[in-house]
Coordinates of C-alpha atoms and ligand atoms in Angstrom, one line a residue:
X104 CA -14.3 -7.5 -14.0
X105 CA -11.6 -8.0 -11.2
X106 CA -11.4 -10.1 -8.2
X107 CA -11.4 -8.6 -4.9
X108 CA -11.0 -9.5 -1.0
X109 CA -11.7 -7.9 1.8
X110 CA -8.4 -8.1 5.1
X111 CA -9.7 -11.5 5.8
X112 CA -8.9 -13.0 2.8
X113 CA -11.4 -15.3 3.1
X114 CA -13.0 -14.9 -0.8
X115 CA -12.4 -13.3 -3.9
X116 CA -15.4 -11.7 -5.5
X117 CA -15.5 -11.2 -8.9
X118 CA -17.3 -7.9 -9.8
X119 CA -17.4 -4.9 -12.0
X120 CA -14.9 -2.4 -11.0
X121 CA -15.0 1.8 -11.2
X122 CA -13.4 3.9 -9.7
X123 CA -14.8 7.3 -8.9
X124 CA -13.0 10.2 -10.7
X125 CA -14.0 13.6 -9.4
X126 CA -16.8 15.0 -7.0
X127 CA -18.4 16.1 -9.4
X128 CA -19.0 13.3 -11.6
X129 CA -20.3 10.7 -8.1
X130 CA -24.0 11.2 -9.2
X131 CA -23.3 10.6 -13.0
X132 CA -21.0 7.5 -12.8
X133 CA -22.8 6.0 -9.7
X134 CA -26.4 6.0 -11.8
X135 CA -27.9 4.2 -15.1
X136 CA -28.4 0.9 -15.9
X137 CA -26.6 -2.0 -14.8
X138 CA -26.4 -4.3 -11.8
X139 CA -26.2 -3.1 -7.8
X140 CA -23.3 -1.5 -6.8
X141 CA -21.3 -0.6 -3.9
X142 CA -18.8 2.2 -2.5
X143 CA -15.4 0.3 -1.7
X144 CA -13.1 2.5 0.4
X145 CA -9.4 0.7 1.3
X146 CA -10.6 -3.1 1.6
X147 CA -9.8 -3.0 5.3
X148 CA -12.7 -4.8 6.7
X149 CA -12.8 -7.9 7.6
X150 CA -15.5 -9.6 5.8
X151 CA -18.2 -8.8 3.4
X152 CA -19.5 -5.5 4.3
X153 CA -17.4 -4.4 1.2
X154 CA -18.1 -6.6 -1.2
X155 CA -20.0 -6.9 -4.0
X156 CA -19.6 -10.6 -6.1
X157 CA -21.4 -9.6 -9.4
X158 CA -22.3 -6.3 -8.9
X159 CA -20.5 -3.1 -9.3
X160 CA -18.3 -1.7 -7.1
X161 CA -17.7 2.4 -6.6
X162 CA -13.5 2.5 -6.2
X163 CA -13.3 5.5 -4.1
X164 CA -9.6 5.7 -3.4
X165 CA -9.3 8.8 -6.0
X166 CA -11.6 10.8 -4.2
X167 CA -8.7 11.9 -1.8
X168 CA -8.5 15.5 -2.1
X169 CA -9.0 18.2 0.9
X170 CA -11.5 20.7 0.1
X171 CA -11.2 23.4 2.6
X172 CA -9.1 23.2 5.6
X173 CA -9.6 25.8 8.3
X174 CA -6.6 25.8 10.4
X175 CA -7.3 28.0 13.2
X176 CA -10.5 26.2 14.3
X177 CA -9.4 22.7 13.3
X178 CA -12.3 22.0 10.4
X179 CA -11.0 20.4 7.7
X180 CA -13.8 19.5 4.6
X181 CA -12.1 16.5 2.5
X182 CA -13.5 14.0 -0.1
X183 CA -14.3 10.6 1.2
X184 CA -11.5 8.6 0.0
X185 CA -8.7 10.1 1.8
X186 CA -7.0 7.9 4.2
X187 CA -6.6 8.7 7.8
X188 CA -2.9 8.7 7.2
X189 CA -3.2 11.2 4.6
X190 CA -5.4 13.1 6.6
X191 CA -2.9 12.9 9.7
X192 CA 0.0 14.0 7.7
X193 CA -2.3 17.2 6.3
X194 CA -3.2 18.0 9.7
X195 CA -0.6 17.0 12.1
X196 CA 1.9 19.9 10.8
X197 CA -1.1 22.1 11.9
X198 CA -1.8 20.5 15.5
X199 CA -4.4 18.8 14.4
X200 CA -5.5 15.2 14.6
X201 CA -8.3 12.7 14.2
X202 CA -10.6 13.0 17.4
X203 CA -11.4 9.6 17.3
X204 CA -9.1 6.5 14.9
X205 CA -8.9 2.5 14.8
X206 CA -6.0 0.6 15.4
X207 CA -4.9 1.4 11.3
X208 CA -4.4 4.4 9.8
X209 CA -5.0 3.0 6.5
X210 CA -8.7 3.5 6.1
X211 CA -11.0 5.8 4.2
X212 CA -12.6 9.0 6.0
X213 CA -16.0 7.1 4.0
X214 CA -15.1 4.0 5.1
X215 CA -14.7 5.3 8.4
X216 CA -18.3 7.1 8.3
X217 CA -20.1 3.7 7.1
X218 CA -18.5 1.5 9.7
X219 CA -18.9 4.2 12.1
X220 CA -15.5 3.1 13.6
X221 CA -14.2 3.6 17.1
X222 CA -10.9 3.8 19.2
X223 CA -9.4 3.6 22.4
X224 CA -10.7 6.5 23.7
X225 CA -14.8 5.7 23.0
X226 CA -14.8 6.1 26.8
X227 CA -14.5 10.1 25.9
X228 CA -15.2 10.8 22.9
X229 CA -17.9 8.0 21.0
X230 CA -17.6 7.2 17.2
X231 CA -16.2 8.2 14.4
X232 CA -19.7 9.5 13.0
X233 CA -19.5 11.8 16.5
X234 CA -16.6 13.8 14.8
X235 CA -18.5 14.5 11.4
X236 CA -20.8 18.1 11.3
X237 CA -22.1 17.1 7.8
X238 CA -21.6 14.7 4.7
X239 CA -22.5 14.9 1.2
X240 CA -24.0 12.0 0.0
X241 CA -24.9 10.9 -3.7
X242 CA -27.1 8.2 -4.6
X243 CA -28.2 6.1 -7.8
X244 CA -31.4 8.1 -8.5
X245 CA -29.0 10.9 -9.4
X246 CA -29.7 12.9 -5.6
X247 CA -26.9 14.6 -4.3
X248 CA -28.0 15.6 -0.5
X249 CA -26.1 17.6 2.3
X250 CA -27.0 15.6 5.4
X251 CA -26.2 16.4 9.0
X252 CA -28.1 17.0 12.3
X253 CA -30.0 19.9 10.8
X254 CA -30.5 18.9 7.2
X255 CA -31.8 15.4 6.2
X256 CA -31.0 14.3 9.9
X257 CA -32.5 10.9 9.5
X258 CA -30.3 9.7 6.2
X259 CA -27.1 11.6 8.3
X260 CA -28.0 8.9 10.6
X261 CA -28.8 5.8 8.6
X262 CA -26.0 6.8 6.6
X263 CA -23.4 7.0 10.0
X264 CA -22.7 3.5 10.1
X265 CA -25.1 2.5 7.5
X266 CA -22.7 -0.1 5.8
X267 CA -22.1 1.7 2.6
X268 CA -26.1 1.2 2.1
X269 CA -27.6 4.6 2.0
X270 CA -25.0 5.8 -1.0
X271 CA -22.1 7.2 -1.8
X272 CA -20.5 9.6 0.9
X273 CA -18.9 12.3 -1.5
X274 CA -17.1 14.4 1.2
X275 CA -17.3 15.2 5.0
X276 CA -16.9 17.8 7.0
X277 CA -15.0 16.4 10.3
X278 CA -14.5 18.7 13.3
X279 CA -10.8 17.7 14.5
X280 CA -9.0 17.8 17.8
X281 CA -5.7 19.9 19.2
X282 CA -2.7 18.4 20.0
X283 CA 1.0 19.7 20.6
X284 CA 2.5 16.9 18.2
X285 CA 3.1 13.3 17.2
X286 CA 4.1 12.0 20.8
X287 CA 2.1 10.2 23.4
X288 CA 2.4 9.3 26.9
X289 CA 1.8 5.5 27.4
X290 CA 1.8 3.5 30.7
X291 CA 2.1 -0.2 30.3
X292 CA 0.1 -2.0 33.4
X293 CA 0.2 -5.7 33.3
X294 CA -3.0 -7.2 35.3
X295 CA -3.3 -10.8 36.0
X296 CA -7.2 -11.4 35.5
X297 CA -10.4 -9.9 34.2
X298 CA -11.6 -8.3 37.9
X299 CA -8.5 -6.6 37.5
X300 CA -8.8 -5.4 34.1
X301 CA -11.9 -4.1 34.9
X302 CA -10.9 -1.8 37.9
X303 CA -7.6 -0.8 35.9
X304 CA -10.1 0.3 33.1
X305 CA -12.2 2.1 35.5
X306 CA -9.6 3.8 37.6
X307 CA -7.6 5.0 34.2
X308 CA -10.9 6.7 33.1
X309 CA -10.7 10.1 34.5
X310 CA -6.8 11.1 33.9
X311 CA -6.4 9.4 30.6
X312 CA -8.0 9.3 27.1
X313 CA -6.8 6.5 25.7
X314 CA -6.9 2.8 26.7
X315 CA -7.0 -0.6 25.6
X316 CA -5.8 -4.5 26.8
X317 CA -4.2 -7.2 25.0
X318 CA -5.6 -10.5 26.7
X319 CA -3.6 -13.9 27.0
X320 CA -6.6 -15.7 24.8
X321 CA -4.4 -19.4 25.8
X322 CA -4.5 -18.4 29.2
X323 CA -6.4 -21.2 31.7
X324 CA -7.3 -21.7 35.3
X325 CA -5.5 -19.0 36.9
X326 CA -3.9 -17.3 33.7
X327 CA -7.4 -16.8 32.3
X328 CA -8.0 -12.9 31.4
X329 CA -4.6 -12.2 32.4
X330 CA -3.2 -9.5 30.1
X331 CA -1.8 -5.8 29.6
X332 CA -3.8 -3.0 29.8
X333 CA -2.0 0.1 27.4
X334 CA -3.2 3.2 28.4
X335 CA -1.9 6.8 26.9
X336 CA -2.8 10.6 26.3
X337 CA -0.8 13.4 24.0
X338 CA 1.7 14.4 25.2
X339 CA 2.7 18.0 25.6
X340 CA 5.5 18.0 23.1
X341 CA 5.9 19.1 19.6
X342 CA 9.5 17.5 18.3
X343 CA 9.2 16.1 15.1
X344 CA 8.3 12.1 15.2
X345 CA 10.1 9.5 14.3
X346 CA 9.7 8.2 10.5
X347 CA 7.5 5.7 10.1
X348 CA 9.0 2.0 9.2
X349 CA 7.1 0.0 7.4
X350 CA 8.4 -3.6 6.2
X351 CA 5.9 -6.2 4.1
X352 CA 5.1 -9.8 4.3
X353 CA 5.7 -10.4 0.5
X354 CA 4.2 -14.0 0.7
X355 CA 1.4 -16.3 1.6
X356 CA 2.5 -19.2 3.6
X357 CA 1.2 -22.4 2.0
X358 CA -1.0 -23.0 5.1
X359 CA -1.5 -20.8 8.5
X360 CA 1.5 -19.7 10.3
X361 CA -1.1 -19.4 13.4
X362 CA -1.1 -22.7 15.3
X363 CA -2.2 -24.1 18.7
X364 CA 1.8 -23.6 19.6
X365 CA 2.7 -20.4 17.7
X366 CA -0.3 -18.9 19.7
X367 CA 1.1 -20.3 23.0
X368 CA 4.7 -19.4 21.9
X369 CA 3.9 -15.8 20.7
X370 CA 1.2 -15.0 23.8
X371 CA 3.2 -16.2 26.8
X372 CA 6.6 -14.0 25.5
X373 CA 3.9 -11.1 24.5
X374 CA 2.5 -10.9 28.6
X375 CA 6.3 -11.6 29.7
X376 CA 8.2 -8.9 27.5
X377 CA 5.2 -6.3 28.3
X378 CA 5.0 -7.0 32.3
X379 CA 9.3 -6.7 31.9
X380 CA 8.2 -3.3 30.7
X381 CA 5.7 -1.8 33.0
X382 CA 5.7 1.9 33.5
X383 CA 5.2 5.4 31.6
X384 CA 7.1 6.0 28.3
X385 CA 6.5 8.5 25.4
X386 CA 6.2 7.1 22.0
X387 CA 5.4 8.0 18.7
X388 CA 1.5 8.4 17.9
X389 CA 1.9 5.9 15.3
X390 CA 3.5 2.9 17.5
X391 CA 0.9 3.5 20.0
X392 CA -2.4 3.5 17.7
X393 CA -1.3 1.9 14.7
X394 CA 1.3 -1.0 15.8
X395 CA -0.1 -3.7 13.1
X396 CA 0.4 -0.7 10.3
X397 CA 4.1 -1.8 10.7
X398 CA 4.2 -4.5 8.5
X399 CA 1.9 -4.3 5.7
X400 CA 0.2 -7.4 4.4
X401 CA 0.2 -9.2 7.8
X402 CA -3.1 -10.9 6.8
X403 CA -0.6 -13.1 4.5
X404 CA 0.4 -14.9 7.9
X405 CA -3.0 -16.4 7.8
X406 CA -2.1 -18.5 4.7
X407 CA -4.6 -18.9 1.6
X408 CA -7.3 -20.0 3.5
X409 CA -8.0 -16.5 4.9
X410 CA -8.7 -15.8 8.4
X411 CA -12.1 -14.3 10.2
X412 CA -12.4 -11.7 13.0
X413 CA -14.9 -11.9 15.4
X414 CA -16.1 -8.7 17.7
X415 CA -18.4 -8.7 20.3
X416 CA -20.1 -6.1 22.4
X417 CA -21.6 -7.0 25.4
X418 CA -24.2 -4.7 28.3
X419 CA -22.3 -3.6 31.0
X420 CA -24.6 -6.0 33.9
X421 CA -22.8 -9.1 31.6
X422 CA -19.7 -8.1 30.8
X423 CA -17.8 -9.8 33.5
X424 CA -19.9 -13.4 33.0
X425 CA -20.0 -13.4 29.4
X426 CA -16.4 -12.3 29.2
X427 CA -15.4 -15.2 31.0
X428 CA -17.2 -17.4 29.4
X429 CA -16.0 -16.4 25.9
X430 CA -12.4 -16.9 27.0
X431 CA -12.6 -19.8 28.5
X432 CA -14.6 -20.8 25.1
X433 CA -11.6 -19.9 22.9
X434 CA -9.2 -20.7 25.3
X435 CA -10.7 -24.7 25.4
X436 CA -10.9 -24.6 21.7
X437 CA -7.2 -24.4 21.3
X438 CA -7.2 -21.7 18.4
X439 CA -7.6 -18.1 18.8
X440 CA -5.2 -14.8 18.2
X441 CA -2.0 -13.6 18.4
X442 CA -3.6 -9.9 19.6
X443 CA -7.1 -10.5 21.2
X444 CA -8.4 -6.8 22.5
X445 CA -10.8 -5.7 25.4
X446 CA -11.8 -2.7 25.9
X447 CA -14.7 -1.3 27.8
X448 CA -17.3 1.4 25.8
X449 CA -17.8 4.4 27.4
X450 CA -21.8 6.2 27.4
X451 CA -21.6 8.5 24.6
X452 CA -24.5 7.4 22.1
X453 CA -23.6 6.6 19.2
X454 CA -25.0 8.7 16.2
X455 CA -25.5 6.0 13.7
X456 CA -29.0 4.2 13.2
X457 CA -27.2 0.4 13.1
X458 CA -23.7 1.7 14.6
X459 CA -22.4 -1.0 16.8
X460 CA -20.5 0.8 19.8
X461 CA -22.9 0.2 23.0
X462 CA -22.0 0.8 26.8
X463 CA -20.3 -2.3 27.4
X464 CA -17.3 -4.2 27.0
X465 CA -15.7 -5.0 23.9
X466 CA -13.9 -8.6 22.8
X467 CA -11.8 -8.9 19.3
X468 CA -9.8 -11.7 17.9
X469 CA -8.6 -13.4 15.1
X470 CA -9.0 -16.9 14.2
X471 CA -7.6 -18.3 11.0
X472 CA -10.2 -20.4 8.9
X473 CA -10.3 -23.4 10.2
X474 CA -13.8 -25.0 8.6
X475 CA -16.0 -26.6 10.3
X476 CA -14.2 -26.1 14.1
X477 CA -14.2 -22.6 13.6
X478 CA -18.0 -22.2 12.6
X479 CA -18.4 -24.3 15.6
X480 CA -16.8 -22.4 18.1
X481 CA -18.3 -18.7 16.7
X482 CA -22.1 -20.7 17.1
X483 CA -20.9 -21.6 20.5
X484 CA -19.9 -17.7 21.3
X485 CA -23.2 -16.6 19.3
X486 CA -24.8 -18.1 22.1
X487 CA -23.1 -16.5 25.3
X488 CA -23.4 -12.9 23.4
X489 CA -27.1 -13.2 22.7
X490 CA -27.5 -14.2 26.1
X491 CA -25.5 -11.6 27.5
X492 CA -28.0 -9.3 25.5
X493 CA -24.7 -8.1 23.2
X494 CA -24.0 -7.6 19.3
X495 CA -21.6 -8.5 16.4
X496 CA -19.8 -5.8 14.5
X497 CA -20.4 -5.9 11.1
X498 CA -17.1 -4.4 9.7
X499 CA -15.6 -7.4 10.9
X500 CA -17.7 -9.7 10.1
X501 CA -18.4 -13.0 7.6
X502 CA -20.7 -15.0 9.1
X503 CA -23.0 -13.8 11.5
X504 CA -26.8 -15.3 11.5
X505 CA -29.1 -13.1 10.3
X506 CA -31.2 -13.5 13.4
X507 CA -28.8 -12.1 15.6
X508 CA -28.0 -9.4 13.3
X509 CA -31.7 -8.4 13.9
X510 CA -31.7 -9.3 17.4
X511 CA -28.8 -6.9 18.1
X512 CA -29.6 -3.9 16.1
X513 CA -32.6 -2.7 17.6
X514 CA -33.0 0.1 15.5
X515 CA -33.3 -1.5 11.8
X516 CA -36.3 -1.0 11.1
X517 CA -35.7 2.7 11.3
X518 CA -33.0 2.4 9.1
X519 CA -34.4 0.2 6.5
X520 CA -36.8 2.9 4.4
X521 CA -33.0 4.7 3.8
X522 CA -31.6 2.4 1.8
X523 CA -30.6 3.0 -1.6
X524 CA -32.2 0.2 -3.6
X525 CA -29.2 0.9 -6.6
X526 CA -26.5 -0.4 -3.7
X527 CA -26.4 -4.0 -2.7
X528 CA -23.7 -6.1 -0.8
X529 CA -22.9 -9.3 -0.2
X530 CA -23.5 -8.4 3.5
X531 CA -26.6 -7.3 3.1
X532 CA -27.9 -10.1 1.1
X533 CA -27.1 -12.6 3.8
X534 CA -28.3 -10.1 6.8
X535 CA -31.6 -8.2 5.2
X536 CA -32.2 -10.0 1.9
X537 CA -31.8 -8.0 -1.5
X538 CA -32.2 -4.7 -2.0
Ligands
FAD887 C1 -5.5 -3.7 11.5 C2 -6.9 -3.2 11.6 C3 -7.3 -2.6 12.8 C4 -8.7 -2.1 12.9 N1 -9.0 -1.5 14.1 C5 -10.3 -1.1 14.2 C6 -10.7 -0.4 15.4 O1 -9.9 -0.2 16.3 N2 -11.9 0.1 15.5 C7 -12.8 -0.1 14.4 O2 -14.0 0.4 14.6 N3 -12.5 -0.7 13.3 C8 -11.2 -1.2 13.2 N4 -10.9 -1.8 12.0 C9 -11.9 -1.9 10.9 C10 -11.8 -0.8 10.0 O3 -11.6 0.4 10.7 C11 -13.2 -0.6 9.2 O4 -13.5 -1.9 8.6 C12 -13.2 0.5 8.2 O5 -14.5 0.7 7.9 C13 -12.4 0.2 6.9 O6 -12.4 1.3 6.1 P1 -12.1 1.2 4.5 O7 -11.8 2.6 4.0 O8 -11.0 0.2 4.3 O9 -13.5 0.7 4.0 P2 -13.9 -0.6 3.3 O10 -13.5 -1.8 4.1 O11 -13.5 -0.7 1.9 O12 -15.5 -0.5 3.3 C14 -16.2 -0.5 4.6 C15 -17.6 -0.1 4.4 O13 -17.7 1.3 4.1 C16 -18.4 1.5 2.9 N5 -17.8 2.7 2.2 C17 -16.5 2.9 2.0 N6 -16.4 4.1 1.4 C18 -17.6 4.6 1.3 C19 -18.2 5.8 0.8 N7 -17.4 6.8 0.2 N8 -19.5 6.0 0.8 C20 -20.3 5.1 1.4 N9 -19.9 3.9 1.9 C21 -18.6 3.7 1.9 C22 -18.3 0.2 2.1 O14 -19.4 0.0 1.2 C23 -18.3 -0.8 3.3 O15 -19.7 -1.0 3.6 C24 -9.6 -2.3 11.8 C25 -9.2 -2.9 10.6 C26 -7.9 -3.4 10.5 C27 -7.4 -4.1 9.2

């Protein structure tokens, strides 16, 4: 038995730990008797999707080998717990890259698949699980299946986004994109409000992938949605990058070091420094998508109480209203984040039965755990994204009512009949019950 978090720190779960050896052996060490277990990729979710109190849970870390890597045409087949930065620094030489990544490279390709992750460029491209041609999933009746559009197409889809529910993704076969090298072209565009964000994000669709805004979240009155929007594409040039530094936080802080006047302090130099810098530059793939990678541990900052992260999509008719109103929400309630995103959801369905990427926009902070305050002000935001017609994204997530799980995921139903009953989490005992 070991104890184990998830990013926000929030609990440690005592449960029965294995990790996964060889492809091969998935089936075998994933069935027979014992309690419900669970595939854990890198622990970089939020909240409980990937944990498993009591249970068993599927290490898959060891599973990080590339099984057959087509250069010319950009294919690469690799088992499911490689990280994105391994995969980067197999491909990269190559001029190859992930076609779609989050904000850290320090996630699973499986963890990836089950969360069904996005990036700055959903506007283009959609999901992770838009990226994958097929998967090989094993599960605890000792079924290894080969699921894609073509073959088992409605466990490829329960399983895209699925939560880790469906089984244990083995391998995938991921269809990656071209690029010249490590560099990107990034223009910095500081915009005072969220009418402005919202034509900025809609004028830098056509000539650039990539985009994303930091928002002021202790912004009021005439500062409220002011931000920077960050937008970027490859560039053309294949120079070597820059190594990447990495420092640690190598302690917890006896309580959080996020207060009402760090967050004032940190947010009002962020929007200064950033509007001081305004313009095109080129800069290292790394600083641009993965900035937070940079100092490893940076959960620690929240102190041992842990910290939640709360992300929201909402329909594109609300956006604008229910944006607001979330704002002005946190911004009232005197706590919210150093680095709150926005970024608007392009069309491109998502291919994932309960994946959570809509057409709309979509709000993230971070909020340290306050008690009672906190839980207030997440019922209070609850409210204006039911309302709004919007969801909760589970890889993020701690604390969402089941209800509006339900209400938000239209299509789980559909996904239910595909869950392995041998996989349980604690997730998915507070949203759909046991197993
Ligand atoms: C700094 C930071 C930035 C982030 N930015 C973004 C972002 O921009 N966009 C975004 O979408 N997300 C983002 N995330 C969230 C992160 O991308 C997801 O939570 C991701 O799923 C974590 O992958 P992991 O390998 O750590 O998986 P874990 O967190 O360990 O597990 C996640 C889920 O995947 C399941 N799982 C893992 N491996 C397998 C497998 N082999 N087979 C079946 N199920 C499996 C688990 O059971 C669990 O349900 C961010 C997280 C951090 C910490």
């Amino acid at each position: 038995m070991a104890a184990v978090s998830s990013w926000g720190r929030l609990s440690r779960a005592e449960s029965r730990v294995i990790d996964l050896d060889g492809r091969g052996q998935v089936a075998r060490q994933i069935g027979g008797p014992g309690p419900a277990g669970l595939a854990y990729g890198n622990g970089r979710s939020y909240g409980d999707v990937c944990l498993n109190p009591d249970g068993r849970l599927w290490m898959t870390r060891r599973l990080d080998h590339a099984v057959e890597f087509d250069r010319a045409n950009g294919r690469l087949r690799c088992e499911a717990g490689m990280l994105l930065s391994e995969l980067i620094a197999l491909a990269l030489p190559s001029g190859w890259f992930p076609p779609v990544t989050p904000g850290t490279q320090l996630v699973t390709v499986g963890g990836a698949i089950a969360n069904d992750v996005h990036g700055k460029n959903h506007h283009r491209t959609g999901t992770f699980g838009c990226t994958v041609r097929a998967l090989t999933l094993a599960r605890t009746d000792g079924t290894v299946l080969t699921c894609s559009a073509t073959e088992n197409p409605e466990l490829f889809a329960a399983t895209i986004g699925g939560l880790g529910l469906t089984g244990v993704i083995v391998d995938a076969d991921l269809q990656l994109r071209r690029v010249a090298g490590p560099w990107m072209d990034v223009e910095t565009v500081a915009f005072s409000g969220l009418d402005e964000f919202f034509a900025i994000s809609k004028a830098s669709e056509a000539d650039w992938e990539y985009g994303v805004a930091w928002i002021d979240c202790t912004g009021r009155g005439s500062s409220l949605g002011r931000g920077i929007f960050l937008r970027a594409n490859h560039a053309s040039e294949a120079r070597p990058g820059p190594p990447e530094r990495q420092r640690r936080m190598f302690f917890t802080p006896p309580v959080s070091l996020i207060n009402g006047l760090s967050l004032r302090v940190f947010n009002l130099a962020y929007y200064h420094a950033h509007r001081r810098m305004q313009g095109v530059s080129r800069r290292s793939y790394a600083s641009y998508f993965y900035p937070l990678d940079g100092l490893l541990e940076w959960n620690r900052i929240y102190g041992p109480r842990g910290f939640y992260q709360y992300q929201s999509v909402v329909p594109p008719a609300a956006a604008r209203a229910a944006t607001a109103d979330m704002l002005a929400a946190i911004g009232g309630s005197g706590t919210g984040s150093f680095l709150a995103v926005l970024k608007v959801f392009g069309q491109v369905a998502s291919p994932g039965m309960l994946s959570f990427p809509m057409p709309g926009t979509t709000l993230a902070l971070d909020f340290p755990n306050g008690g009672a305050s906190t839980q207030g002000l997440f019922e209070r935001l609850d409210f204006i994204v039911q309302a709004a017609g919007g969801r909760i994204y589970p890889a993020k997530d701690a604390r969402m009512p089941a209800d509006l799980f339900r209400r938000g995921y239209a299509r789980l139903a559909e996904f239910l009949p595909h869950r392995d009953p041998g996989i349980d989490s604690a997730m998915a005992r507070r949203l759909l019950g046991s197993a």
